mmCIF file of C-alpha atoms in Angstrom:
data_model
loop_
_atom_site.group_PDB
_atom_site.id
_atom_site.type_symbol
_atom_site.label_atom_id
_atom_site.label_comp_id
_atom_site.label_asym_id
_atom_site.label_seq_id
_atom_site.Cartn_x
_atom_site.Cartn_y
_atom_site.Cartn_z
ATOM 1 C CA MET A 29 -8.542 13.503 -20.832
ATOM 2 C CA ASN A 30 -9.865 14.181 -17.347
ATOM 3 C CA ASN A 31 -9.545 11.075 -15.180
ATOM 4 C CA ARG A 32 -12.934 11.410 -13.658
ATOM 5 C CA GLN A 33 -15.096 8.548 -12.464
ATOM 6 C CA ARG A 34 -18.734 8.635 -13.409
ATOM 7 C CA THR A 35 -21.697 6.792 -11.985
ATOM 8 C CA ALA A 36 -24.489 6.507 -14.474
ATOM 9 C CA THR A 37 -27.910 5.011 -14.693
ATOM 10 C CA GLY A 38 -29.368 3.561 -17.818
ATOM 11 C CA MET A 39 -29.010 0.575 -20.033
ATOM 12 C CA VAL A 40 -26.327 -0.819 -22.347
ATOM 13 C CA ALA A 41 -26.677 -1.979 -25.901
ATOM 14 C CA ALA A 42 -24.346 -4.232 -27.713
ATOM 15 C CA VAL A 43 -21.338 -2.100 -27.518
ATOM 16 C CA THR A 44 -19.461 -2.763 -30.838
ATOM 17 C CA ALA A 45 -15.706 -2.628 -31.076
ATOM 18 C CA THR A 46 -12.980 -0.306 -30.013
ATOM 19 C CA SER A 47 -10.497 -0.013 -32.774
ATOM 20 C CA LEU A 48 -7.295 1.734 -33.527
ATOM 21 C CA VAL A 49 -6.351 3.058 -36.904
ATOM 22 C CA ILE A 50 -3.630 5.297 -38.212
ATOM 23 C CA ALA A 51 -4.883 7.740 -40.783
ATOM 24 C CA ILE A 52 -3.044 9.916 -43.253
ATOM 25 C CA ALA A 53 -1.804 13.049 -41.549
ATOM 26 C CA PRO A 54 -3.158 16.393 -42.735
ATOM 27 C CA THR A 55 -0.408 18.511 -44.214
ATOM 28 C CA ALA A 56 0.519 21.794 -42.590
ATOM 29 C CA SER A 57 -0.671 24.573 -44.854
ATOM 30 C CA ALA A 58 -2.661 27.743 -45.018
ATOM 31 C CA ASP A 59 -5.879 25.717 -45.261
ATOM 32 C CA THR A 60 -8.917 27.058 -43.483
ATOM 33 C CA GLN A 61 -10.161 25.221 -40.391
ATOM 34 C CA ASP A 62 -13.042 23.811 -42.417
ATOM 35 C CA GLN A 63 -10.616 22.376 -44.944
ATOM 36 C CA ARG A 64 -8.527 20.842 -42.166
ATOM 37 C CA ASN A 65 -11.678 19.298 -40.651
ATOM 38 C CA GLN A 66 -12.624 17.834 -44.023
ATOM 39 C CA LYS A 67 -9.119 16.376 -44.443
ATOM 40 C CA ALA A 68 -9.225 14.866 -40.959
ATOM 41 C CA ALA A 69 -12.625 13.275 -41.632
ATOM 42 C CA ALA A 70 -11.497 11.985 -45.025
ATOM 43 C CA GLY A 71 -8.410 10.362 -43.483
ATOM 44 C CA ILE A 72 -10.527 8.588 -40.862
ATOM 45 C CA GLU A 73 -13.162 7.489 -43.353
ATOM 46 C CA ARG A 74 -10.510 5.961 -45.624
ATOM 47 C CA VAL A 75 -9.735 3.598 -42.765
ATOM 48 C CA THR A 76 -13.209 2.941 -41.318
ATOM 49 C CA GLY A 77 -15.185 3.098 -44.541
ATOM 50 C CA ILE A 78 -18.556 4.821 -44.721
ATOM 51 C CA GLN A 79 -20.883 1.899 -45.448
ATOM 52 C CA ASP A 80 -22.158 1.676 -41.866
ATOM 53 C CA LEU A 81 -22.266 5.390 -41.039
ATOM 54 C CA ALA A 82 -25.693 6.386 -39.772
ATOM 55 C CA THR A 83 -27.395 9.473 -41.133
ATOM 56 C CA SER A 84 -27.261 12.233 -38.535
ATOM 57 C CA SER A 85 -28.644 15.724 -38.153
ATOM 58 C CA ALA A 86 -28.131 18.740 -35.921
ATOM 59 C CA ALA A 87 -29.957 18.811 -32.596
ATOM 60 C CA PRO A 88 -30.018 21.235 -29.632
ATOM 61 C CA GLY A 89 -26.973 20.812 -27.390
ATOM 62 C CA VAL A 90 -25.215 18.170 -29.514
ATOM 63 C CA ALA A 91 -22.945 18.220 -32.546
ATOM 64 C CA ALA A 92 -25.013 15.542 -34.304
ATOM 65 C CA GLN A 93 -27.786 13.069 -33.581
ATOM 66 C CA SER A 94 -28.633 9.844 -35.394
ATOM 67 C CA VAL A 95 -31.809 7.795 -35.105
ATOM 68 C CA THR A 96 -31.653 4.120 -36.112
ATOM 69 C CA LYS A 97 -34.670 1.839 -36.486
ATOM 70 C CA THR A 98 -34.008 -1.678 -35.158
ATOM 71 C CA LYS A 99 -36.062 -4.795 -34.494
ATOM 72 C CA SER A 100 -36.241 -3.696 -30.872
ATOM 73 C CA GLY A 101 -37.235 -0.102 -31.590
ATOM 74 C CA THR A 102 -35.456 3.196 -32.094
ATOM 75 C CA VAL A 103 -31.866 3.745 -30.930
ATOM 76 C CA THR A 104 -30.580 7.326 -30.719
ATOM 77 C CA VAL A 105 -26.885 8.283 -30.742
ATOM 78 C CA GLN A 106 -25.786 11.797 -29.802
ATOM 79 C CA ALA A 107 -22.277 13.158 -30.415
ATOM 80 C CA PRO A 108 -21.430 15.847 -27.839
ATOM 81 C CA GLU A 109 -21.311 19.483 -28.861
ATOM 82 C CA ASP A 110 -17.967 19.815 -27.070
ATOM 83 C CA ALA A 111 -15.075 17.351 -26.617
ATOM 84 C CA THR A 112 -15.539 17.594 -22.846
ATOM 85 C CA GLY A 113 -18.937 15.897 -23.204
ATOM 86 C CA ASN A 114 -20.002 12.280 -23.631
ATOM 87 C CA VAL A 115 -21.179 10.203 -26.558
ATOM 88 C CA LYS A 116 -24.670 9.105 -25.488
ATOM 89 C CA THR A 117 -26.722 6.231 -26.866
ATOM 90 C CA THR A 118 -30.349 5.800 -25.801
ATOM 91 C CA ALA A 119 -32.118 2.446 -26.112
ATOM 92 C CA PRO A 120 -35.754 1.941 -27.159
ATOM 93 C CA ASP A 121 -36.777 1.712 -23.484
ATOM 94 C CA GLY A 122 -35.235 5.122 -22.731
ATOM 95 C CA THR A 123 -32.162 3.901 -20.859
ATOM 96 C CA ALA A 124 -28.794 5.324 -21.877
ATOM 97 C CA PHE A 125 -25.125 4.364 -22.126
ATOM 98 C CA GLY A 126 -22.406 6.989 -22.250
ATOM 99 C CA LEU A 127 -18.759 7.074 -23.233
ATOM 100 C CA GLY A 128 -16.542 10.003 -22.295
ATOM 101 C CA LEU A 129 -14.055 11.237 -24.886
ATOM 102 C CA PRO A 130 -10.362 11.302 -23.937
ATOM 103 C CA GLN A 131 -9.587 15.032 -23.942
ATOM 104 C CA THR A 132 -7.851 17.906 -22.207
ATOM 105 C CA LYS A 133 -9.303 20.861 -24.123
ATOM 106 C CA SER A 134 -12.750 22.275 -24.803
ATOM 107 C CA VAL A 135 -13.226 21.931 -28.571
ATOM 108 C CA LYS A 136 -16.455 22.184 -30.563
ATOM 109 C CA GLY A 137 -17.447 19.218 -32.706
ATOM 110 C CA VAL A 138 -17.909 19.776 -36.448
ATOM 111 C CA LYS A 139 -19.654 17.412 -38.862
ATOM 112 C CA ALA A 140 -17.442 16.725 -41.880
ATOM 113 C CA GLY A 141 -16.849 14.191 -44.627
ATOM 114 C CA SER A 142 -19.677 11.665 -44.992
ATOM 115 C CA GLY A 143 -20.909 12.129 -41.434
ATOM 116 C CA THR A 144 -17.863 12.029 -39.135
ATOM 117 C CA ILE A 145 -17.948 14.548 -36.266
ATOM 118 C CA VAL A 146 -14.449 15.951 -35.764
ATOM 119 C CA TYR A 147 -12.975 17.607 -32.621
ATOM 120 C CA PRO A 148 -9.665 19.028 -33.881
ATOM 121 C CA ASN A 149 -6.698 19.364 -31.523
ATOM 122 C CA ALA A 150 -8.735 18.262 -28.504
ATOM 123 C CA ALA A 151 -5.484 17.138 -26.849
ATOM 124 C CA ASP A 152 -1.761 17.485 -27.563
ATOM 125 C CA SER A 153 -1.060 16.215 -31.092
ATOM 126 C CA THR A 154 -4.477 14.540 -31.026
ATOM 127 C CA ASP A 155 -7.765 14.879 -32.912
ATOM 128 C CA LEU A 156 -10.960 13.197 -31.737
ATOM 129 C CA ALA A 157 -13.920 12.083 -33.831
ATOM 130 C CA VAL A 158 -17.275 10.325 -33.470
ATOM 131 C CA GLN A 159 -19.108 8.229 -36.069
ATOM 132 C CA PRO A 160 -22.690 7.113 -35.301
ATOM 133 C CA THR A 161 -23.186 3.680 -36.887
ATOM 134 C CA THR A 162 -26.192 1.873 -38.312
ATOM 135 C CA ASP A 163 -25.979 -0.923 -35.722
ATOM 136 C CA GLY A 164 -27.206 1.429 -32.995
ATOM 137 C CA GLY A 165 -23.774 2.385 -31.693
ATOM 138 C CA ALA A 166 -20.845 4.675 -32.343
ATOM 139 C CA ARG A 167 -17.160 4.688 -33.101
ATOM 140 C CA THR A 168 -15.118 7.091 -30.977
ATOM 141 C CA LEU A 169 -11.906 7.717 -32.862
ATOM 142 C CA VAL A 170 -8.628 9.113 -31.579
ATOM 143 C CA THR A 171 -6.102 10.279 -34.177
ATOM 144 C CA LEU A 172 -2.540 10.422 -32.853
ATOM 145 C CA LYS A 173 -0.988 12.861 -35.286
ATOM 146 C CA ASP A 174 2.670 12.348 -34.394
ATOM 147 C CA LYS A 175 5.023 10.675 -31.903
ATOM 148 C CA ASN A 176 4.288 13.330 -29.266
ATOM 149 C CA ALA A 177 0.670 12.203 -28.904
ATOM 150 C CA PRO A 178 -0.166 10.147 -25.786
ATOM 151 C CA THR A 179 -0.346 6.421 -26.502
ATOM 152 C CA GLU A 180 -2.695 5.725 -23.591
ATOM 153 C CA GLN A 181 -6.291 6.860 -24.101
ATOM 154 C CA ARG A 182 -8.890 6.830 -21.326
ATOM 155 C CA PHE A 183 -12.647 6.574 -21.911
ATOM 156 C CA ASP A 184 -14.901 7.058 -18.897
ATOM 157 C CA LEU A 185 -17.918 4.727 -18.990
ATOM 158 C CA GLN A 186 -21.386 5.797 -17.893
ATOM 159 C CA MET A 187 -22.816 2.394 -17.053
ATOM 160 C CA PRO A 188 -26.470 1.767 -16.215
ATOM 161 C CA THR A 189 -27.372 0.605 -12.719
ATOM 162 C CA GLY A 190 -27.083 -3.163 -12.359
ATOM 163 C CA THR A 191 -24.714 -3.627 -15.306
ATOM 164 C CA HIS A 192 -21.183 -4.961 -15.372
ATOM 165 C CA LEU A 193 -18.462 -5.672 -17.914
ATOM 166 C CA ALA A 194 -16.971 -9.095 -18.542
ATOM 167 C CA ALA A 195 -13.939 -9.681 -20.771
ATOM 168 C CA ASN A 196 -14.773 -11.756 -23.847
ATOM 169 C CA ASP A 197 -12.628 -14.062 -25.964
ATOM 170 C CA SER A 198 -12.099 -11.469 -28.711
ATOM 171 C CA GLY A 199 -10.197 -8.992 -26.514
ATOM 172 C CA GLY A 200 -13.179 -6.717 -25.911
ATOM 173 C CA TYR A 201 -15.889 -6.655 -23.251
ATOM 174 C CA ASP A 202 -19.486 -7.807 -23.033
ATOM 175 C CA ILE A 203 -21.960 -5.748 -21.018
ATOM 176 C CA PHE A 204 -24.413 -7.661 -18.851
ATOM 177 C CA GLN A 205 -27.408 -6.413 -16.903
ATOM 178 C CA ASP A 206 -28.756 -8.274 -13.877
ATOM 179 C CA SER A 207 -32.558 -8.495 -13.801
ATOM 180 C CA GLY A 208 -32.581 -8.930 -10.022
ATOM 181 C CA LYS A 209 -34.738 -12.023 -10.599
ATOM 182 C CA GLY A 210 -32.115 -14.693 -11.100
ATOM 183 C CA SER A 211 -31.174 -13.874 -14.674
ATOM 184 C CA THR A 212 -28.674 -11.680 -16.471
ATOM 185 C CA ALA A 213 -28.868 -10.428 -20.060
ATOM 186 C CA LEU A 214 -26.208 -9.522 -22.582
ATOM 187 C CA LYS A 215 -27.001 -5.887 -23.411
ATOM 188 C CA GLY A 216 -23.928 -4.594 -25.174
ATOM 189 C CA THR A 217 -20.414 -5.225 -26.403
ATOM 190 C CA ILE A 218 -17.248 -3.208 -26.635
ATOM 191 C CA SER A 219 -15.456 -4.757 -29.571
ATOM 192 C CA ALA A 220 -11.805 -5.733 -29.510
ATOM 193 C CA PRO A 221 -9.391 -2.856 -30.201
ATOM 194 C CA TRP A 222 -7.486 -2.629 -33.472
ATOM 195 C CA ALA A 223 -4.948 -0.275 -35.016
ATOM 196 C CA LYS A 224 -3.335 0.432 -38.349
ATOM 197 C CA ASP A 225 -0.682 2.899 -39.327
ATOM 198 C CA ALA A 226 -0.661 5.238 -42.310
ATOM 199 C CA ASN A 227 0.811 2.442 -44.419
ATOM 200 C CA GLY A 228 -2.001 0.062 -43.473
ATOM 201 C CA LYS A 229 0.145 -1.987 -41.083
ATOM 202 C CA ASP A 230 -1.350 -3.322 -37.848
ATOM 203 C CA VAL A 231 -0.275 -1.572 -34.646
ATOM 204 C CA PRO A 232 -0.506 -3.598 -31.388
ATOM 205 C CA THR A 233 -3.226 -2.292 -29.067
ATOM 206 C CA SER A 234 -5.137 -3.573 -26.057
ATOM 207 C CA TYR A 235 -7.701 -2.678 -23.373
ATOM 208 C CA LYS A 236 -7.789 -2.749 -19.628
ATOM 209 C CA LEU A 237 -10.327 -1.568 -17.080
ATOM 210 C CA GLU A 238 -9.492 0.820 -14.261
ATOM 211 C CA GLY A 239 -12.613 1.230 -12.186
ATOM 212 C CA GLY A 240 -15.176 2.908 -14.436
ATOM 213 C CA THR A 241 -12.633 3.789 -17.119
ATOM 214 C CA LEU A 242 -11.781 1.868 -20.282
ATOM 215 C CA VAL A 243 -8.079 2.348 -21.030
ATOM 216 C CA GLN A 244 -6.705 1.702 -24.505
ATOM 217 C CA ARG A 245 -2.970 1.258 -24.951
ATOM 218 C CA ILE A 246 -1.475 1.857 -28.393
ATOM 219 C CA ASN A 247 2.001 0.368 -28.791
ATOM 220 C CA THR A 248 3.656 2.601 -31.371
ATOM 221 C CA SER A 249 7.330 2.247 -32.269
ATOM 222 C CA ASN A 250 10.081 3.908 -34.278
ATOM 223 C CA THR A 251 8.661 2.307 -37.422
ATOM 224 C CA THR A 252 5.073 3.462 -36.861
ATOM 225 C CA ALA A 253 3.768 5.730 -39.617
ATOM 226 C CA PHE A 254 1.725 8.524 -38.096
ATOM 227 C CA PRO A 255 -0.996 9.590 -37.556
ATOM 228 C CA VAL A 256 -2.650 6.781 -35.532
ATOM 229 C CA VAL A 257 -6.418 6.502 -35.055
ATOM 230 C CA ALA A 258 -7.869 4.648 -32.040
ATOM 231 C CA ASP A 259 -11.516 3.594 -32.316
ATOM 232 C CA PRO A 260 -13.537 2.204 -29.421
ATOM 233 C CA HIS A 261 -16.725 1.049 -31.153
ATOM 234 C CA TYR A 262 -19.777 0.165 -29.145
ATOM 235 C CA THR A 263 -23.464 -0.534 -29.736
ATOM 236 C CA TRP A 264 -26.320 -0.034 -27.306
ATOM 237 C CA GLY A 265 -30.057 -0.662 -26.947
ATOM 238 C CA ILE A 266 -30.538 -3.427 -29.480
ATOM 239 C CA VAL A 267 -31.999 -6.651 -28.075
ATOM 240 C CA SER A 268 -29.654 -9.073 -29.767
ATOM 241 C CA GLY A 269 -28.041 -10.849 -26.839
ATOM 242 C CA THR A 270 -28.844 -13.715 -24.530
ATOM 243 C CA VAL A 271 -30.638 -14.058 -21.193
ATOM 244 C CA TYR A 272 -28.774 -16.353 -18.786
ATOM 245 C CA PHE A 273 -30.548 -17.987 -15.813
ATOM 246 C CA ASN A 274 -28.700 -19.199 -12.731
ATOM 247 C CA LYS A 275 -29.066 -22.711 -11.316
ATOM 248 C CA SER A 276 -31.811 -21.789 -8.868
ATOM 249 C CA GLU A 277 -34.032 -20.179 -11.513
ATOM 250 C CA THR A 278 -33.276 -22.983 -13.996
ATOM 251 C CA ARG A 279 -34.525 -25.486 -11.410
ATOM 252 C CA LYS A 280 -37.724 -23.455 -10.783
ATOM 253 C CA ILE A 281 -38.444 -23.199 -14.503
ATOM 254 C CA ALA A 282 -37.844 -26.935 -14.918
ATOM 255 C CA LEU A 283 -40.601 -27.622 -12.372
ATOM 256 C CA GLY A 284 -43.076 -25.832 -14.631
ATOM 257 C CA GLY A 285 -46.418 -24.461 -13.499
ATOM 258 C CA GLY A 286 -47.259 -20.897 -12.542
ATOM 259 C CA LEU A 287 -43.828 -20.155 -11.091
ATOM 260 C CA ALA A 288 -42.126 -20.987 -14.408
ATOM 261 C CA ALA A 289 -44.617 -18.820 -16.282
ATOM 262 C CA THR A 290 -43.956 -15.908 -13.906
ATOM 263 C CA ILE A 291 -40.195 -16.141 -14.363
ATOM 264 C CA ILE A 292 -40.519 -16.430 -18.125
ATOM 265 C CA ALA A 293 -42.821 -13.391 -18.186
ATOM 266 C CA SER A 294 -39.941 -11.334 -16.758
ATOM 267 C CA ILE A 295 -37.758 -12.000 -19.821
ATOM 268 C CA PRO A 296 -37.232 -8.815 -21.881
ATOM 269 C CA ALA A 297 -39.449 -8.416 -24.945
ATOM 270 C CA GLY A 298 -37.891 -9.847 -28.091
ATOM 271 C CA PHE A 299 -36.371 -12.940 -26.472
ATOM 272 C CA THR A 300 -39.457 -15.105 -26.816
ATOM 273 C CA THR A 301 -42.309 -13.485 -28.687
ATOM 274 C CA ALA A 302 -40.649 -13.026 -32.102
ATOM 275 C CA ALA A 303 -39.357 -16.596 -32.156
ATOM 276 C CA GLY A 304 -42.691 -18.028 -30.959
ATOM 277 C CA ILE A 305 -41.036 -19.729 -28.000
ATOM 278 C CA THR A 306 -43.557 -21.370 -25.662
ATOM 279 C CA VAL A 307 -43.458 -21.917 -21.914
ATOM 280 C CA ALA A 308 -43.419 -25.669 -22.600
ATOM 281 C CA ALA A 309 -40.319 -25.421 -24.821
ATOM 282 C CA ILE A 310 -38.477 -23.343 -22.224
ATOM 283 C CA THR A 311 -39.483 -25.716 -19.425
ATOM 284 C CA THR A 312 -38.258 -28.715 -21.432
ATOM 285 C CA MET A 313 -34.892 -27.060 -22.097
ATOM 286 C CA ALA A 314 -34.563 -26.165 -18.410
ATOM 287 C CA ASN A 315 -34.999 -29.843 -17.529
ATOM 288 C CA ILE A 316 -32.361 -30.867 -20.070
ATOM 289 C CA ALA A 317 -29.919 -28.236 -18.784
ATOM 290 C CA GLN A 318 -30.496 -29.322 -15.196
ATOM 291 C CA SER A 319 -29.869 -32.991 -16.056
ATOM 292 C CA HIS A 320 -26.513 -31.931 -17.572
ATOM 293 C CA LYS A 321 -25.689 -29.846 -14.485
ATOM 294 C CA LYS A 322 -25.876 -26.720 -16.609
ATOM 295 C CA CYS A 323 -28.162 -23.687 -16.754
ATOM 296 C CA LEU A 324 -30.839 -22.353 -19.075
ATOM 297 C CA LYS A 325 -30.178 -19.617 -21.619
ATOM 298 C CA ILE A 326 -32.514 -17.968 -24.124
ATOM 299 C CA LYS A 327 -31.152 -16.159 -27.168
ATOM 300 C CA SER A 328 -32.995 -13.193 -28.579
ATOM 301 C CA TYR A 329 -34.987 -14.350 -31.607
ATOM 302 C CA GLY A 330 -33.609 -17.840 -31.091
ATOM 303 C CA LYS A 331 -34.301 -21.111 -29.320
ATOM 304 C CA PRO A 332 -33.598 -21.872 -25.630
ATOM 305 C CA GLY A 333 -30.394 -23.731 -24.832
ATOM 306 C CA GLU A 334 -27.974 -24.538 -22.022
ATOM 307 C CA TYR A 335 -24.678 -23.032 -20.877
ATOM 308 C CA SER A 336 -21.921 -23.294 -18.298
ATOM 309 C CA GLY A 337 -18.422 -21.983 -17.696
ATOM 310 C CA LYS A 338 -17.609 -18.368 -18.515
ATOM 311 C CA GLN A 339 -20.754 -17.681 -20.540
ATOM 312 C CA GLY A 340 -22.991 -15.157 -18.817
ATOM 313 C CA ASP A 341 -19.942 -14.079 -16.822
ATOM 314 C CA GLY A 342 -19.980 -17.323 -14.839
ATOM 315 C CA TYR A 343 -23.627 -16.794 -13.913
ATOM 316 C CA CYS A 344 -24.386 -20.543 -13.818
ATOM 317 C CA ARG A 345 -23.862 -20.990 -10.098
#
């Protein structure tokens, strides 16, 4: 894949997990390319399942496009027409998150199986694939077909302005966006990586960040049964996270009055209205959090609470 750094504007949704799987290798034969694509998709879908695959259709300039209705609105996922492009997810507010595919060749994407978009031989001994999912995200799968395939895969991230990644306890990353008004919101998640070989055995895998690139390492060995499928899974645009306030804003909210109401009015839609949370309830929780030397947090469709430590990427300061 090209090691290019991208600067992007837009907004992140709960990026679901990156995962690694080893699928059953297609056999070398006189099969047509369509048959090989179908075999590749079938091998991937045996590992990932198809229960959460989103229905997708053709669209201008992309291999497939899915539209998912969520509590927050419509989330659109687009699989690139060519492996040199980016998987793009657009949130209900129009902001977008992108993930570049790890590739070295220009290969057209083909929809196969139950909805998997396959990019055959996009790199040496490697197939790529994309699966839009019903949670408003996508799986980006890398199939390492034999021991000659690279075991380090690089995914360039197109992050919205004002967002940052923070490692979470599961081995993945949470995506936060700073409001610029003393609060930060959880907007997406890149799930922890996973891997299985053709015999269903787990293969060690992990992530690291290098600038704007997510790097997945797949630790194959002499006993690994190929092919191997790597799957960074992310979600985007669904308001299902938490807004974290810093100590200064928690103190202002605790004081109540017009200032508290103004700050609360800046909270993204969905964090208060659906749950019927009142200004008084938020002000009361801010006072409790302050008395405990903690900070205020508000969960989407949930009640206000308090936090400290690493939550909110250490935002309680």
